[in-house]
Amino acid sequence: MKALVINCSPVRNGATAEIVSIVSKELSDKYDVKSICIDDYDFSFCKGCRSCHTTAKCVMDDDVPVIMNEFDAADVIVSVSPSYWADIPGQYKAFIDRCTPWCNTHEPHATISSGKRGYAIALRTGPSMPECERIIQSIEHFYGHLEIEAAGHMGLCQVEYKENVEPRKQEIIDFCGGI
Ligand SMILES: Cc1cc2nc3c(=O)[nH]c(=O)nc-3n(C[C@H](O)[C@H](O)[C@H](O)COP(=O)(O)O)c2cc1C
């Protein structure tokens, strides 16, 4: 079984990356784990042309299919996302917009293999959980339209830098136990 753990932040060595590292290590007993950072890839913004509604393909040729191949190969997907202005970072939102060829609201649409489980971990600096829940909702909405089962989530408030992750490590490990 394969797991894909995604750093949805453009920061490769911050708090999100630290959580990705803990999750990847915890899952490695059970899964063949691959971790990626959204900033490892080059892709343009969706232009909203809707060509994909009739062709199931994007008119642009860049790294989005490369990321989707990683999704296709995985049995379990864990998206780890910080709050940027109370939402997912623009880079991850831009990627989701570009997944419209795979969105199940139009026919034909592209598909990835079925039976996947998706998890979401949201983190933020502020103290209240509703902002994490909003991020989780964005990720689970995306999973839903790709027919990835939303199988679990967690929110971590009061995390800004990677040093703030260490005291929360056991919570993250406990969450990974259910994946
Ligand atoms: C551009 C930007 C916007 C942010 N907006 C929020 C916010 O609206 N609410 C919040 O609680 N934290 C906010 N934060 C803090 C991040 O969620 C927090 O520092 C997180 O740990 C960042 O992880 P990263 O360094 O791995 O990207 C913001 C950080 C950045 C860089």
mmCIF file of C-alpha atoms in Angstrom, residues 1-2 4 68-77 111-119 143-144 146-151:
data_model
loop_
_atom_site.group_PDB
_atom_site.id
_atom_site.type_symbol
_atom_site.label_atom_id
_atom_site.label_comp_id
_atom_site.label_asym_id
_atom_site.label_seq_id
_atom_site.Cartn_x
_atom_site.Cartn_y
_atom_site.Cartn_z
ATOM 1 C CA MET A 1 0.000 0.000 0.000
ATOM 2 C CA LYS A 2 1.224 3.467 -0.902
ATOM 3 C CA LEU A 4 1.310 10.233 -0.515
ATOM 4 C CA MET A 68 -1.966 13.571 -10.444
ATOM 5 C CA ASN A 69 0.166 10.542 -11.293
ATOM 6 C CA GLU A 70 1.330 10.632 -7.658
ATOM 7 C CA PHE A 71 -2.329 10.752 -6.539
ATOM 8 C CA ASP A 72 -3.157 7.867 -8.863
ATOM 9 C CA ALA A 73 -0.332 5.727 -7.473
ATOM 10 C CA ALA A 74 -1.354 6.268 -3.833
ATOM 11 C CA ASP A 75 -3.888 4.336 -1.740
ATOM 12 C CA VAL A 76 -3.825 6.999 0.959
ATOM 13 C CA ILE A 77 -3.359 10.752 0.512
ATOM 14 C CA THR A 111 -10.266 9.727 -13.387
ATOM 15 C CA ILE A 112 -7.769 8.360 -10.932
ATOM 16 C CA SER A 113 -8.109 4.809 -9.646
ATOM 17 C CA SER A 114 -10.865 4.247 -7.084
ATOM 18 C CA GLY A 115 -10.777 3.182 -3.437
ATOM 19 C CA LYS A 116 -8.463 5.892 -2.110
ATOM 20 C CA ARG A 117 -8.688 7.355 1.379
ATOM 21 C CA GLY A 118 -7.855 11.012 1.967
ATOM 22 C CA TYR A 119 -6.828 12.735 5.187
ATOM 23 C CA TYR A 143 -11.284 14.927 -2.267
ATOM 24 C CA GLY A 144 -15.036 14.463 -2.745
ATOM 25 C CA LEU A 146 -12.102 13.226 -7.084
ATOM 26 C CA GLU A 147 -14.052 10.441 -5.340
ATOM 27 C CA ILE A 148 -11.388 10.095 -2.676
ATOM 28 C CA GLU A 149 -13.050 9.073 0.601
ATOM 29 C CA ALA A 150 -12.520 11.740 3.278
ATOM 30 C CA ALA A 151 -11.416 9.378 6.035
#
